[in-house]
């Protein structure tokens, strides 16, 4: 059983800027809610196969998740996979597909989320989890939008 959700935001930055910003792990501290740290598990530029551990503070505790870049198609598609068995969640597979479309001087970013491999009670509560995952992803997209649009204003003014 796979649970899917969708979040779309229009961000007033060019497509290439939106693409590179989604892969800029160093800038995450400026916009990511509950950010604690990012730990690269490889070196060099982000590419297919790159991995990192993302740690955030959630409900007063640190939670870490393991991410891997599955697909990169510059400047319009990024696919990330979070292996729940390697992180705090302890189960499931979370796939985040970002589709970035240019719309004049702004970009439409569509995040298609997919939650797989849930078992037991997780499967039962999966629909509820999808709602909270969607809300968390929407908040992240809103924070990214505010950060990028603020950056754009600072650099153009």
PDB file of C-alpha atoms in Angstrom, residues 40-140:
ATOM      1  CA  UNK A  40      26.892  14.524   4.273  1.00  0.00           C
ATOM      2  CA  UNK A  41      27.696  10.827   3.975  1.00  0.00           C
ATOM      3  CA  UNK A  42      29.726  11.409   0.803  1.00  0.00           C
ATOM      4  CA  UNK A  43      31.777  14.232  -0.707  1.00  0.00           C
ATOM      5  CA  UNK A  44      31.690  16.557  -3.684  1.00  0.00           C
ATOM      6  CA  UNK A  45      28.712  18.083  -5.443  1.00  0.00           C
ATOM      7  CA  UNK A  46      25.266  16.585  -4.867  1.00  0.00           C
ATOM      8  CA  UNK A  47      24.617  13.920  -7.531  1.00  0.00           C
ATOM      9  CA  UNK A  48      22.560  10.767  -7.988  1.00  0.00           C
ATOM     10  CA  UNK A  49      23.617   8.438  -5.185  1.00  0.00           C
ATOM     11  CA  UNK A  50      24.570  11.269  -2.775  1.00  0.00           C
ATOM     12  CA  UNK A  51      23.466  10.621   0.798  1.00  0.00           C
ATOM     13  CA  UNK A  52      23.057  12.647   3.973  1.00  0.00           C
ATOM     14  CA  UNK A  53      21.567  12.481   7.425  1.00  0.00           C
ATOM     15  CA  UNK A  54      19.143  15.268   8.293  1.00  0.00           C
ATOM     16  CA  UNK A  55      18.456  16.000  11.954  1.00  0.00           C
ATOM     17  CA  UNK A  56      15.581  18.170  13.139  1.00  0.00           C
ATOM     18  CA  UNK A  57      14.012  18.852  16.491  1.00  0.00           C
ATOM     19  CA  UNK A  58      10.466  17.480  16.531  1.00  0.00           C
ATOM     20  CA  UNK A  59       8.181  17.403  19.548  1.00  0.00           C
ATOM     21  CA  UNK A  60      11.115  18.482  21.728  1.00  0.00           C
ATOM     22  CA  UNK A  61      13.406  15.630  20.621  1.00  0.00           C
ATOM     23  CA  UNK A  62      16.018  15.257  17.901  1.00  0.00           C
ATOM     24  CA  UNK A  63      14.963  13.063  14.983  1.00  0.00           C
ATOM     25  CA  UNK A  64      17.361  12.006  12.224  1.00  0.00           C
ATOM     26  CA  UNK A  65      16.500  10.603   8.820  1.00  0.00           C
ATOM     27  CA  UNK A  66      18.705   9.171   6.078  1.00  0.00           C
ATOM     28  CA  UNK A  67      18.252  10.671   2.584  1.00  0.00           C
ATOM     29  CA  UNK A  68      19.550   9.550  -0.799  1.00  0.00           C
ATOM     30  CA  UNK A  69      19.356  11.279  -4.184  1.00  0.00           C
ATOM     31  CA  UNK A  70      17.619   8.848  -6.542  1.00  0.00           C
ATOM     32  CA  UNK A  71      17.307  11.018  -9.657  1.00  0.00           C
ATOM     33  CA  UNK A  72      18.449  14.435 -10.847  1.00  0.00           C
ATOM     34  CA  UNK A  73      17.260  15.995 -14.080  1.00  0.00           C
ATOM     35  CA  UNK A  74      18.498  19.590 -14.030  1.00  0.00           C
ATOM     36  CA  UNK A  75      16.698  22.000 -13.828  1.00  0.00           C
ATOM     37  CA  UNK A  76      13.267  20.416 -13.520  1.00  0.00           C
ATOM     38  CA  UNK A  77      13.277  17.223 -11.429  1.00  0.00           C
ATOM     39  CA  UNK A  78      14.754  15.980  -8.146  1.00  0.00           C
ATOM     40  CA  UNK A  79      13.847  12.639  -6.564  1.00  0.00           C
ATOM     41  CA  UNK A  80      14.895  11.974  -2.960  1.00  0.00           C
ATOM     42  CA  UNK A  81      14.383   8.783  -0.982  1.00  0.00           C
ATOM     43  CA  UNK A  82      14.281   8.609   2.790  1.00  0.00           C
ATOM     44  CA  UNK A  83      14.872   5.113   4.174  1.00  0.00           C
ATOM     45  CA  UNK A  84      12.874   5.078   7.390  1.00  0.00           C
ATOM     46  CA  UNK A  85      14.640   1.920   8.598  1.00  0.00           C
ATOM     47  CA  UNK A  86      17.918   3.893   8.882  1.00  0.00           C
ATOM     48  CA  UNK A  87      16.435   6.777  10.872  1.00  0.00           C
ATOM     49  CA  UNK A  88      14.329   7.724  13.866  1.00  0.00           C
ATOM     50  CA  UNK A  89      11.114   6.645  12.110  1.00  0.00           C
ATOM     51  CA  UNK A  90      12.386   3.057  12.093  1.00  0.00           C
ATOM     52  CA  UNK A  91      10.137   1.962   9.241  1.00  0.00           C
ATOM     53  CA  UNK A  92       8.822   2.845   5.826  1.00  0.00           C
ATOM     54  CA  UNK A  93      10.194   4.408   2.695  1.00  0.00           C
ATOM     55  CA  UNK A  94       9.475   8.033   1.858  1.00  0.00           C
ATOM     56  CA  UNK A  95       9.957   9.259  -1.719  1.00  0.00           C
ATOM     57  CA  UNK A  96       9.923  12.999  -2.462  1.00  0.00           C
ATOM     58  CA  UNK A  97       9.704  14.002  -6.127  1.00  0.00           C
ATOM     59  CA  UNK A  98      10.167  17.704  -6.846  1.00  0.00           C
ATOM     60  CA  UNK A  99       8.991  18.885 -10.269  1.00  0.00           C
ATOM     61  CA  UNK A 100      10.092  22.425 -11.068  1.00  0.00           C
ATOM     62  CA  UNK A 101       8.437  24.303 -13.923  1.00  0.00           C
ATOM     63  CA  UNK A 102       9.389  27.755 -15.107  1.00  0.00           C
ATOM     64  CA  UNK A 103       6.559  30.236 -15.250  1.00  0.00           C
ATOM     65  CA  UNK A 104       8.071  33.496 -16.431  1.00  0.00           C
ATOM     66  CA  UNK A 105      10.247  34.987 -13.709  1.00  0.00           C
ATOM     67  CA  UNK A 106       8.939  32.521 -11.139  1.00  0.00           C
ATOM     68  CA  UNK A 107       8.826  28.756 -10.677  1.00  0.00           C
ATOM     69  CA  UNK A 108       6.114  26.285  -9.793  1.00  0.00           C
ATOM     70  CA  UNK A 109       7.505  23.614  -7.480  1.00  0.00           C
ATOM     71  CA  UNK A 110       5.335  20.531  -7.115  1.00  0.00           C
ATOM     72  CA  UNK A 111       6.272  18.049  -4.423  1.00  0.00           C
ATOM     73  CA  UNK A 112       4.817  14.602  -4.930  1.00  0.00           C
ATOM     74  CA  UNK A 113       5.252  12.594  -1.751  1.00  0.00           C
ATOM     75  CA  UNK A 114       4.893   8.853  -1.460  1.00  0.00           C
ATOM     76  CA  UNK A 115       5.000   6.727   1.682  1.00  0.00           C
ATOM     77  CA  UNK A 116       5.661   3.001   1.148  1.00  0.00           C
ATOM     78  CA  UNK A 117       6.372  -0.162   3.117  1.00  0.00           C
ATOM     79  CA  UNK A 118       4.290   0.642   6.168  1.00  0.00           C
ATOM     80  CA  UNK A 119       3.280  -2.332   8.293  1.00  0.00           C
ATOM     81  CA  UNK A 120       1.092  -3.053  11.297  1.00  0.00           C
ATOM     82  CA  UNK A 121      -0.353  -0.049  13.090  1.00  0.00           C
ATOM     83  CA  UNK A 122       1.588   2.303  10.821  1.00  0.00           C
ATOM     84  CA  UNK A 123      -0.468   1.033   7.911  1.00  0.00           C
ATOM     85  CA  UNK A 124      -3.652   1.595   9.896  1.00  0.00           C
ATOM     86  CA  UNK A 125      -2.649   5.149  10.780  1.00  0.00           C
ATOM     87  CA  UNK A 126      -1.096   5.768   7.364  1.00  0.00           C
ATOM     88  CA  UNK A 127      -3.828   8.116   6.174  1.00  0.00           C
ATOM     89  CA  UNK A 128      -3.407  10.248   9.284  1.00  0.00           C
ATOM     90  CA  UNK A 129       0.355  10.203   8.797  1.00  0.00           C
ATOM     91  CA  UNK A 130      -0.092  11.317   5.193  1.00  0.00           C
ATOM     92  CA  UNK A 131      -1.982  14.388   6.409  1.00  0.00           C
ATOM     93  CA  UNK A 132       0.723  15.330   8.898  1.00  0.00           C
ATOM     94  CA  UNK A 133       3.493  14.634   6.350  1.00  0.00           C
ATOM     95  CA  UNK A 134       1.705  16.767   3.805  1.00  0.00           C
ATOM     96  CA  UNK A 135       1.325  19.585   6.344  1.00  0.00           C
ATOM     97  CA  UNK A 136       5.011  19.352   7.325  1.00  0.00           C
ATOM     98  CA  UNK A 137       6.065  19.400   3.652  1.00  0.00           C
ATOM     99  CA  UNK A 138       3.748  22.368   2.971  1.00  0.00           C
ATOM    100  CA  UNK A 139       5.325  24.262   5.898  1.00  0.00           C
ATOM    101  CA  UNK A 140       8.796  23.458   4.525  1.00  0.00           C
TER     102      UNK A 140
END
